[in-house]
Amino acid sequence: MTPVLELRDLTVDIPTRHGTLRPVDAVSWSIDAGEILGVVGESGAGKSMTGNAVIGLLDSPAHISGGEVLLEGERIDHYTLPQMRRIRGKRIGMVFQDPLTSLNPLLTVGEQLEETILRHLDVSNAEARKRAIQGLDEVGIPSAKNRMDAYPHEFSGGMRQRVVIALALCAEPTLLIADEPTTALDVSVQAQITALLKRLCRERGMAAMLVTHDMGVIAETADRVAVMYAGRLAEIGPVSQIVGQPRHPYTDGLMASTPAASAGQARLRQIPGAMPRLGRLPTGCAFHPRCPKAEDKCRVDPGPKVGEADDRAACWFPIEAKESAA
Ligand SMILES: Nc1ncnc2c1ncn2[C@@H]1O[C@H](COP(=O)(O)OP(=O)(O)OP(=O)(O)O)[C@@H](O)[C@H]1O
Ligand SMILES: [Mg+2]
C-alpha cells in the first residue's frame, strides 16, 4: 500500500548572513490512510517547518534544500506555486492554531465553504451548498443550515475552529495537516475537537499529521508519534511504545516532564538545559549536552538516523526495555 504522505530525508535550509540554518534535517517518515501521526518536541524543534514544507508554505528565504515529499506516491516537493495551490485545500487540508488566519472575516462561512468546494470539485452551485451544510453539520455545528449566513466573528473560538476543520475537509482531502489545532481552546473544547479529528480520519480514511505540544492530546488521538529535536527525527513509533517505553533519552525526558504522559509516576522530572539554537548546534548528537547516557561517541559522531543504530530511535545508546522499567 502506498502511504498517503512520505517524507524521505526532507531538509529545509534558511540562508542567513551568518551561515545556513537547518530547521529540518533529513526527516523521514510516512503516514498511511486512516492513520494519525502525532508530532511532538520542544518549541523550535522544527515541527511547524516540517508541516509548512509539505504544503509549500515556507516563508522565504526558508526552502526545501534536499530530500523528497511524496503525496500518494507522487513527488510534490518541487512543485511550482500554482501547482501547489491546486493541491492545497483539495488533496491536503490544513488547520492552524488560530482559526482566524484560515477564515476571511468579510465572507460568511457558507460563502467560504461553497467557494472552496466549487474551486476544487466539479459540482453544481446547489450541490456545493448542500455539501457546505453537510460539512458544518458533520463537525457538530448546531443548526448548520442557519449558520451558513453567519460571519466568522459570530462564532465562539471552539465553533470557529470547527468551521476551519469543515473548510479544510470540504474538498475531501486525503491528507490533513493540523498544527496545534486545539492549543488556543478550552480543555473541554479541545477534547471535542480531537475526538472529531479522530472520527473523521477513521470514517474517511484520511491521513493526518497532528502537531501538538500536548501529550494528553497525543495519547488520546495519535496512532504513531514522531519526536523531533533540533530539526531531526529523534524517535518514531506506536503511541503506546513512545509513551510507555521510550528508547531515545530525549523521548524519555520529554515523557517524564509531561503530566499527561507520566501519570502514576511519583513526580515530574525536567530535562536539564535547553534545546540549542540552530546556529549553535553542538558537535555530535545535538542532544548530547543534555543526555544522561551520552558517551564520547555521542560528542563526536553525528547522531545516527532512525534505523541505523536502532529501528525506532536516532540514538547510539537507546534505552533498553528493562532499563526504562527500572
Ligand atoms: N525566518 C527564520 N529565520 C531564522 N530561523 C527561523 C526562521 N523561522 C523559523 N526559524 C527557526 O526554525 C526553527 C524551527 O521552527 P518551528 O517553527 O518549526 O518550530 P516548532 O517545533 O514548530 O516550535 P513551536 O512548538 O514553538 O511551534 C526554530 O529554531 C526557529 O527559531
Ligand atoms: Mg510550531
Tab-separated table of C-alpha atoms and ligand atoms in Angstrom:
chain	number	residue	atom	x	y	z
A	1	MET	CA	0.000	0.000	0.000
A	2	THR	CA	1.368	3.429	-0.942
A	3	PRO	CA	1.444	5.754	2.083
A	4	VAL	CA	-0.606	8.949	1.776
A	5	LEU	CA	2.395	11.030	2.832
A	6	GLU	CA	6.023	10.033	2.719
A	7	LEU	CA	8.990	12.188	3.679
A	8	ARG	CA	12.418	10.986	2.536
A	9	ASP	CA	15.279	12.874	4.153
A	10	LEU	CA	13.307	16.110	3.962
A	11	THR	CA	15.670	19.009	4.623
A	12	VAL	CA	14.863	22.713	4.969
A	13	ASP	CA	17.537	25.416	4.904
A	14	ILE	CA	17.421	29.087	5.834
A	15	PRO	CA	20.338	31.060	4.411
A	16	THR	CA	21.359	33.933	6.675
A	17	ARG	CA	24.258	36.397	6.744
A	18	HIS	CA	25.903	34.241	9.393
A	19	GLY	CA	25.572	30.978	7.528
A	20	THR	CA	22.877	28.478	6.718
A	21	LEU	CA	20.439	27.305	9.381
A	22	ARG	CA	18.837	23.874	9.024
A	23	PRO	CA	15.494	23.802	10.907
A	24	VAL	CA	14.568	20.434	9.317
A	25	ASP	CA	17.394	17.941	8.865
A	26	ALA	CA	16.855	14.754	6.854
A	27	VAL	CA	13.476	13.864	8.338
A	28	SER	CA	11.913	10.643	7.035
A	29	TRP	CA	8.534	9.162	7.892
A	30	SER	CA	5.320	8.037	6.276
A	31	ILE	CA	1.634	8.201	7.156
A	32	ASP	CA	-0.877	5.658	5.873
A	33	ALA	CA	-4.534	6.206	5.020
A	34	GLY	CA	-6.664	6.487	8.152
A	35	GLU	CA	-3.612	6.990	10.340
A	36	ILE	CA	-2.817	9.923	12.642
A	37	LEU	CA	0.857	10.710	13.179
A	38	GLY	CA	1.406	12.938	16.210
A	39	VAL	CA	4.459	15.205	16.007
A	40	VAL	CA	5.937	16.413	19.293
A	41	GLY	CA	9.065	18.152	20.562
A	42	GLU	CA	10.069	21.318	22.374
A	43	SER	CA	9.440	24.751	20.913
A	44	GLY	CA	11.756	25.336	17.947
A	45	ALA	CA	12.217	21.616	17.179
A	46	GLY	CA	11.082	22.100	13.578
A	47	LYS	CA	7.539	20.728	13.776
A	48	SER	CA	5.805	23.614	12.008
A	49	MET	CA	8.616	23.975	9.463
A	50	THR	CA	8.159	20.326	8.520
A	51	GLY	CA	4.393	20.765	8.064
A	52	ASN	CA	4.839	24.007	6.155
A	53	ALA	CA	7.419	22.383	3.871
A	54	VAL	CA	4.926	19.649	2.979
A	55	ILE	CA	2.247	22.165	1.989
A	56	GLY	CA	4.657	24.550	0.273
A	57	LEU	CA	4.124	27.326	2.798
A	58	LEU	CA	7.703	28.055	3.854
A	59	ASP	CA	8.399	31.751	4.267
A	60	SER	CA	11.305	32.830	2.085
A	61	PRO	CA	14.281	32.525	2.475
A	62	ALA	CA	13.442	29.145	4.058
A	63	HIS	CA	13.264	26.471	1.355
A	64	ILE	CA	13.419	22.725	0.802
A	65	SER	CA	17.086	22.034	0.113
A	66	GLY	CA	17.040	18.269	-0.034
A	67	GLY	CA	15.011	15.107	0.175
A	68	GLU	CA	11.574	14.301	-1.150
A	69	VAL	CA	7.915	14.775	-0.240
A	70	LEU	CA	5.576	12.218	-1.783
A	71	LEU	CA	1.804	12.580	-1.739
A	72	GLU	CA	0.195	9.247	-2.616
A	73	GLY	CA	3.446	8.260	-4.287
A	74	GLU	CA	3.781	11.472	-6.317
A	75	ARG	CA	6.654	13.863	-5.673
A	76	ILE	CA	5.362	17.320	-4.769
A	77	ASP	CA	8.457	18.921	-3.195
A	78	HIS	CA	9.492	20.618	-6.444
A	79	TYR	CA	6.001	21.828	-7.365
A	80	THR	CA	5.571	25.427	-8.504
A	81	LEU	CA	3.321	27.778	-6.544
A	82	PRO	CA	0.332	27.354	-8.929
A	83	GLN	CA	0.728	23.560	-8.831
A	84	MET	CA	0.892	23.685	-5.044
A	85	ARG	CA	-2.205	25.883	-4.843
A	86	ARG	CA	-4.163	23.257	-6.754
A	87	ILE	CA	-3.201	20.608	-4.224
A	88	ARG	CA	-3.691	22.725	-1.117
A	89	GLY	CA	-7.291	22.606	0.016
A	90	LYS	CA	-8.058	19.838	-2.458
A	91	ARG	CA	-5.696	16.982	-1.594
A	92	ILE	CA	-4.190	18.469	1.545
A	93	GLY	CA	-6.366	20.173	4.158
A	94	MET	CA	-4.806	22.482	6.735
A	95	VAL	CA	-5.789	23.557	10.229
A	96	PHE	CA	-3.667	26.003	12.226
A	97	GLN	CA	-3.693	27.183	15.831
A	98	ASP	CA	-5.544	30.430	15.151
A	99	PRO	CA	-8.771	29.810	13.223
A	100	LEU	CA	-8.902	33.446	12.173
A	101	THR	CA	-5.837	33.033	9.929
A	102	SER	CA	-7.771	30.496	7.840
A	103	LEU	CA	-11.048	32.414	7.617
A	104	ASN	CA	-11.962	35.507	5.640
A	105	PRO	CA	-13.702	37.942	8.016
A	106	LEU	CA	-15.603	39.557	5.134
A	107	LEU	CA	-17.344	36.424	3.870
A	108	THR	CA	-19.971	34.281	5.570
A	109	VAL	CA	-18.848	30.770	6.449
A	110	GLY	CA	-21.309	29.447	3.863
A	111	GLU	CA	-19.720	31.554	1.130
A	112	GLN	CA	-16.247	30.351	2.105
A	113	LEU	CA	-17.241	26.707	2.150
A	114	GLU	CA	-19.143	26.954	-1.144
A	115	GLU	CA	-16.289	28.801	-2.806
A	116	THR	CA	-13.751	26.179	-1.723
A	117	ILE	CA	-15.977	23.314	-2.843
A	118	LEU	CA	-16.630	24.914	-6.237
A	119	ARG	CA	-12.919	25.635	-6.743
A	120	HIS	CA	-11.860	22.060	-6.119
A	121	LEU	CA	-14.771	19.820	-7.027
A	122	ASP	CA	-16.773	19.573	-10.209
A	123	VAL	CA	-20.235	20.154	-8.723
A	124	SER	CA	-23.201	22.494	-9.256
A	125	ASN	CA	-23.901	25.522	-7.043
A	126	ALA	CA	-26.809	23.705	-5.448
A	127	GLU	CA	-24.650	20.663	-4.718
A	128	ALA	CA	-21.897	22.909	-3.274
A	129	ARG	CA	-24.408	24.479	-0.898
A	130	LYS	CA	-25.719	21.098	0.146
A	131	ARG	CA	-22.197	19.863	0.840
A	132	ALA	CA	-21.315	23.023	2.751
A	133	ILE	CA	-24.262	22.493	5.101
A	134	GLN	CA	-23.368	18.819	5.456
A	135	GLY	CA	-19.790	19.811	6.278
A	136	LEU	CA	-20.864	22.149	9.082
A	137	ASP	CA	-23.240	19.520	10.352
A	138	GLU	CA	-20.540	16.851	10.308
A	139	VAL	CA	-18.198	18.883	12.525
A	140	GLY	CA	-21.004	19.426	15.040
A	141	ILE	CA	-22.174	22.980	14.339
A	142	PRO	CA	-25.748	23.161	15.649
A	143	SER	CA	-28.456	24.198	13.126
A	144	ALA	CA	-25.854	24.213	10.373
A	145	LYS	CA	-28.235	25.477	7.706
A	146	ASN	CA	-28.994	28.674	9.610
A	147	ARG	CA	-25.336	29.256	10.480
A	148	MET	CA	-24.318	29.334	6.800
A	149	ASP	CA	-25.071	33.066	6.678
A	150	ALA	CA	-23.066	33.933	9.788
A	151	TYR	CA	-19.644	35.602	9.676
A	152	PRO	CA	-16.587	34.106	11.429
A	153	HIS	CA	-16.706	36.647	14.290
A	154	GLU	CA	-20.199	35.469	15.167
A	155	PHE	CA	-18.825	32.097	16.290
A	156	SER	CA	-17.106	31.204	19.571
A	157	GLY	CA	-13.444	30.088	19.409
A	158	GLY	CA	-14.299	26.393	19.519
A	159	MET	CA	-17.075	26.706	16.931
A	160	ARG	CA	-14.768	28.779	14.716
A	161	GLN	CA	-12.130	26.026	14.815
A	162	ARG	CA	-14.868	23.573	13.811
A	163	VAL	CA	-15.665	25.813	10.842
A	164	VAL	CA	-11.963	25.750	9.889
A	165	ILE	CA	-11.984	21.966	10.078
A	166	ALA	CA	-15.115	21.857	7.916
A	167	LEU	CA	-13.340	24.153	5.458
A	168	ALA	CA	-10.191	22.007	5.496
A	169	LEU	CA	-12.236	18.885	4.820
A	170	CYS	CA	-14.892	20.106	2.384
A	171	ALA	CA	-12.900	19.182	-0.737
A	172	GLU	CA	-12.301	15.720	0.735
A	173	PRO	CA	-8.504	15.809	1.083
A	174	THR	CA	-6.538	12.608	1.578
A	175	LEU	CA	-4.134	14.328	3.976
A	176	LEU	CA	-4.786	16.725	6.838
A	177	ILE	CA	-2.027	18.797	8.388
A	178	ALA	CA	-3.096	20.195	11.744
A	179	ASP	CA	-0.605	22.435	13.563
A	180	GLU	CA	-1.618	22.968	17.206
A	181	PRO	CA	-5.316	22.897	16.232
A	182	THR	CA	-6.571	22.870	19.822
A	183	THR	CA	-3.901	24.842	21.681
A	184	ALA	CA	-5.947	28.050	21.817
A	185	LEU	CA	-9.115	26.301	23.011
A	186	ASP	CA	-10.607	25.401	26.394
A	187	VAL	CA	-9.788	21.918	27.617
A	188	SER	CA	-13.346	20.603	27.142
A	189	VAL	CA	-13.481	22.004	23.596
A	190	GLN	CA	-10.017	20.542	22.912
A	191	ALA	CA	-11.304	17.080	23.708
A	192	GLN	CA	-14.287	17.520	21.387
A	193	ILE	CA	-12.126	18.743	18.507
A	194	THR	CA	-9.568	15.942	18.863
A	195	ALA	CA	-12.353	13.364	19.043
A	196	LEU	CA	-13.788	14.907	15.892
A	197	LEU	CA	-10.462	14.728	14.029
A	198	LYS	CA	-10.042	11.126	15.054
A	199	ARG	CA	-13.525	10.169	13.901
A	200	LEU	CA	-13.116	11.915	10.539
A	201	CYS	CA	-9.793	10.171	9.870
A	202	ARG	CA	-11.375	6.803	10.613
A	203	GLU	CA	-14.512	7.456	8.587
A	204	ARG	CA	-12.821	8.945	5.550
A	205	GLY	CA	-9.577	7.011	5.615
A	206	MET	CA	-7.799	10.349	5.745
A	207	ALA	CA	-4.178	10.534	6.910
A	208	ALA	CA	-3.282	13.265	9.392
A	209	MET	CA	-0.132	14.899	10.698
A	210	LEU	CA	-1.047	16.357	14.068
A	211	VAL	CA	1.485	18.771	15.562
A	212	THR	CA	0.946	19.486	19.230
A	213	HIS	CA	2.713	20.237	22.499
A	214	ASP	CA	0.018	18.414	24.375
A	215	MET	CA	0.918	14.823	25.266
A	216	GLY	CA	-2.637	14.316	26.501
A	217	VAL	CA	-3.929	15.082	23.017
A	218	ILE	CA	-1.296	12.766	21.521
A	219	ALA	CA	-2.166	9.901	23.853
A	220	GLU	CA	-5.862	10.313	23.005
A	221	THR	CA	-5.536	10.768	19.264
A	222	ALA	CA	-2.336	9.573	17.612
A	223	ASP	CA	-1.677	6.098	16.245
A	224	ARG	CA	2.036	6.741	15.974
A	225	VAL	CA	4.228	9.527	17.320
A	226	ALA	CA	7.250	11.281	15.822
A	227	VAL	CA	9.517	13.056	18.307
A	228	MET	CA	11.604	15.904	16.895
A	229	TYR	CA	14.678	17.515	18.401
A	230	ALA	CA	16.731	20.332	16.865
A	231	GLY	CA	15.341	19.668	13.385
A	232	ARG	CA	15.884	15.935	13.434
A	233	LEU	CA	13.645	12.955	13.994
A	234	ALA	CA	14.697	11.607	17.408
A	235	GLU	CA	12.258	8.726	17.598
A	236	ILE	CA	9.171	7.378	15.898
A	237	GLY	CA	6.868	4.545	16.866
A	238	PRO	CA	3.421	3.460	18.022
A	239	VAL	CA	1.957	5.799	20.636
A	240	SER	CA	1.906	3.164	23.384
A	241	GLN	CA	5.629	2.482	22.944
A	242	ILE	CA	6.640	6.138	22.691
A	243	VAL	CA	4.709	6.997	25.851
A	244	GLY	CA	5.287	3.771	27.770
A	245	GLN	CA	8.730	2.605	26.639
A	246	PRO	CA	10.695	5.419	25.066
A	247	ARG	CA	14.016	4.386	23.533
A	248	HIS	CA	15.592	7.788	22.861
A	249	PRO	CA	16.784	9.501	26.076
A	250	TYR	CA	15.145	12.706	24.801
A	251	THR	CA	11.766	10.996	24.445
A	252	ASP	CA	12.252	9.550	27.908
A	253	GLY	CA	12.935	13.028	29.324
A	254	LEU	CA	10.018	14.533	27.441
A	255	MET	CA	7.611	11.925	28.802
A	256	ALA	CA	8.944	12.214	32.351
A	257	SER	CA	8.420	16.001	32.232
A	258	THR	CA	4.838	15.769	30.962
A	259	PRO	CA	1.997	15.274	33.453
A	260	ALA	CA	-0.285	13.510	30.953
A	261	ALA	CA	2.373	11.010	29.898
A	262	SER	CA	3.852	10.291	33.326
A	263	ALA	CA	0.586	9.702	35.149
A	264	GLY	CA	1.218	7.448	38.096
A	265	GLN	CA	4.871	8.389	38.405
A	266	ALA	CA	5.963	9.823	41.722
A	267	ARG	CA	6.999	13.215	40.335
A	268	LEU	CA	7.838	15.063	37.177
A	269	ARG	CA	11.455	15.257	36.096
A	270	GLN	CA	12.744	18.101	33.931
A	271	ILE	CA	15.339	17.642	31.205
A	272	PRO	CA	18.313	19.782	32.271
A	273	GLY	CA	19.340	22.640	29.984
A	274	ALA	CA	17.558	23.861	26.858
A	275	MET	CA	17.402	22.892	23.225
A	276	PRO	CA	20.326	24.525	21.378
A	277	ARG	CA	19.749	27.352	18.934
A	278	LEU	CA	20.064	26.351	15.297
A	279	GLY	CA	23.141	28.461	14.701
A	280	ARG	CA	24.883	26.877	17.675
A	281	LEU	CA	24.283	23.180	17.402
A	282	PRO	CA	26.824	21.153	19.385
A	283	THR	CA	29.091	18.662	17.634
A	284	GLY	CA	27.991	15.049	17.511
A	285	CYS	CA	24.428	14.303	18.541
A	286	ALA	CA	22.604	17.608	19.171
A	287	PHE	CA	21.088	16.190	22.368
A	288	HIS	CA	24.359	15.024	23.936
A	289	PRO	CA	24.906	18.016	26.297
A	290	ARG	CA	21.563	17.231	27.972
A	291	CYS	CA	21.718	13.459	27.721
A	292	PRO	CA	22.207	11.269	30.796
A	293	LYS	CA	23.526	8.431	28.609
A	294	ALA	CA	25.973	10.407	26.451
A	295	GLU	CA	29.386	8.825	25.831
A	296	ASP	CA	32.417	10.027	23.870
A	297	LYS	CA	30.990	8.722	20.598
A	298	CYS	CA	27.913	10.958	21.047
A	299	ARG	CA	30.078	14.083	21.385
A	300	VAL	CA	31.915	13.372	18.144
A	301	ASP	CA	29.843	11.268	15.756
A	302	PRO	CA	26.636	12.822	14.458
A	303	GLY	CA	23.640	11.015	15.902
A	304	PRO	CA	22.539	8.081	13.753
A	305	LYS	CA	19.330	8.289	11.782
A	306	VAL	CA	16.357	6.194	12.849
A	307	GLY	CA	17.070	2.709	11.558
A	308	GLU	CA	20.858	2.962	11.699
A	309	ALA	CA	21.573	2.033	15.322
A	310	ASP	CA	18.029	1.289	16.424
A	311	ASP	CA	14.837	0.779	14.480
A	312	ARG	CA	12.911	3.403	16.442
A	313	ALA	CA	15.364	5.870	17.939
A	314	ALA	CA	18.069	8.051	16.406
A	315	CYS	CA	20.470	7.150	19.182
A	316	TRP	CA	23.752	5.256	19.567
A	317	PHE	CA	22.751	4.023	23.023
A	318	PRO	CA	18.976	3.608	23.078
A	319	ILE	CA	17.253	2.772	26.335
A	320	GLU	CA	16.644	-0.952	26.670
A	321	ALA	CA	13.226	-2.120	27.822
A	322	LYS	CA	14.465	-3.298	31.224
A	323	GLU	CA	16.313	-0.010	31.885
A	324	SER	CA	13.222	2.160	31.467
A	325	ALA	CA	11.167	-0.262	33.545
A	326	ALA	CA	13.629	0.086	36.435
B	1	LIG	N1	12.942	33.152	9.337
B	1	LIG	C1	13.674	32.443	10.191
B	1	LIG	N2	14.986	32.724	10.371
B	1	LIG	C2	15.747	32.000	11.205
B	1	LIG	N3	15.270	30.972	11.930
B	1	LIG	C3	13.986	30.655	11.821
B	1	LIG	C4	13.108	31.365	10.969
B	1	LIG	N4	11.885	30.831	11.070
B	1	LIG	C5	11.979	29.811	11.983
B	1	LIG	N5	13.241	29.703	12.430
B	1	LIG	C6	13.745	28.698	13.360
B	1	LIG	O1	13.433	27.423	12.877
B	1	LIG	C7	13.312	26.508	13.958
B	1	LIG	C8	12.120	25.642	13.796
B	1	LIG	O2	10.943	26.404	13.969
B	1	LIG	P1	9.484	25.775	14.009
B	1	LIG	O3	8.529	26.906	13.941
B	1	LIG	O4	9.359	24.704	13.001
B	1	LIG	O5	9.450	25.124	15.450
B	1	LIG	P2	8.244	24.350	16.175
B	1	LIG	O6	8.763	22.994	16.511
B	1	LIG	O7	7.016	24.442	15.373
B	1	LIG	O8	8.106	25.178	17.530
B	1	LIG	P3	6.779	25.621	18.330
B	1	LIG	O9	6.455	24.448	19.184
B	1	LIG	O10	7.230	26.794	19.113
B	1	LIG	O11	5.712	25.958	17.349
B	1	LIG	C9	13.313	27.347	15.236
B	1	LIG	O12	14.576	27.228	15.838
B	1	LIG	C10	13.101	28.743	14.727
B	1	LIG	O13	13.752	29.664	15.561
B	2	MG	MG	5.178	25.379	15.600
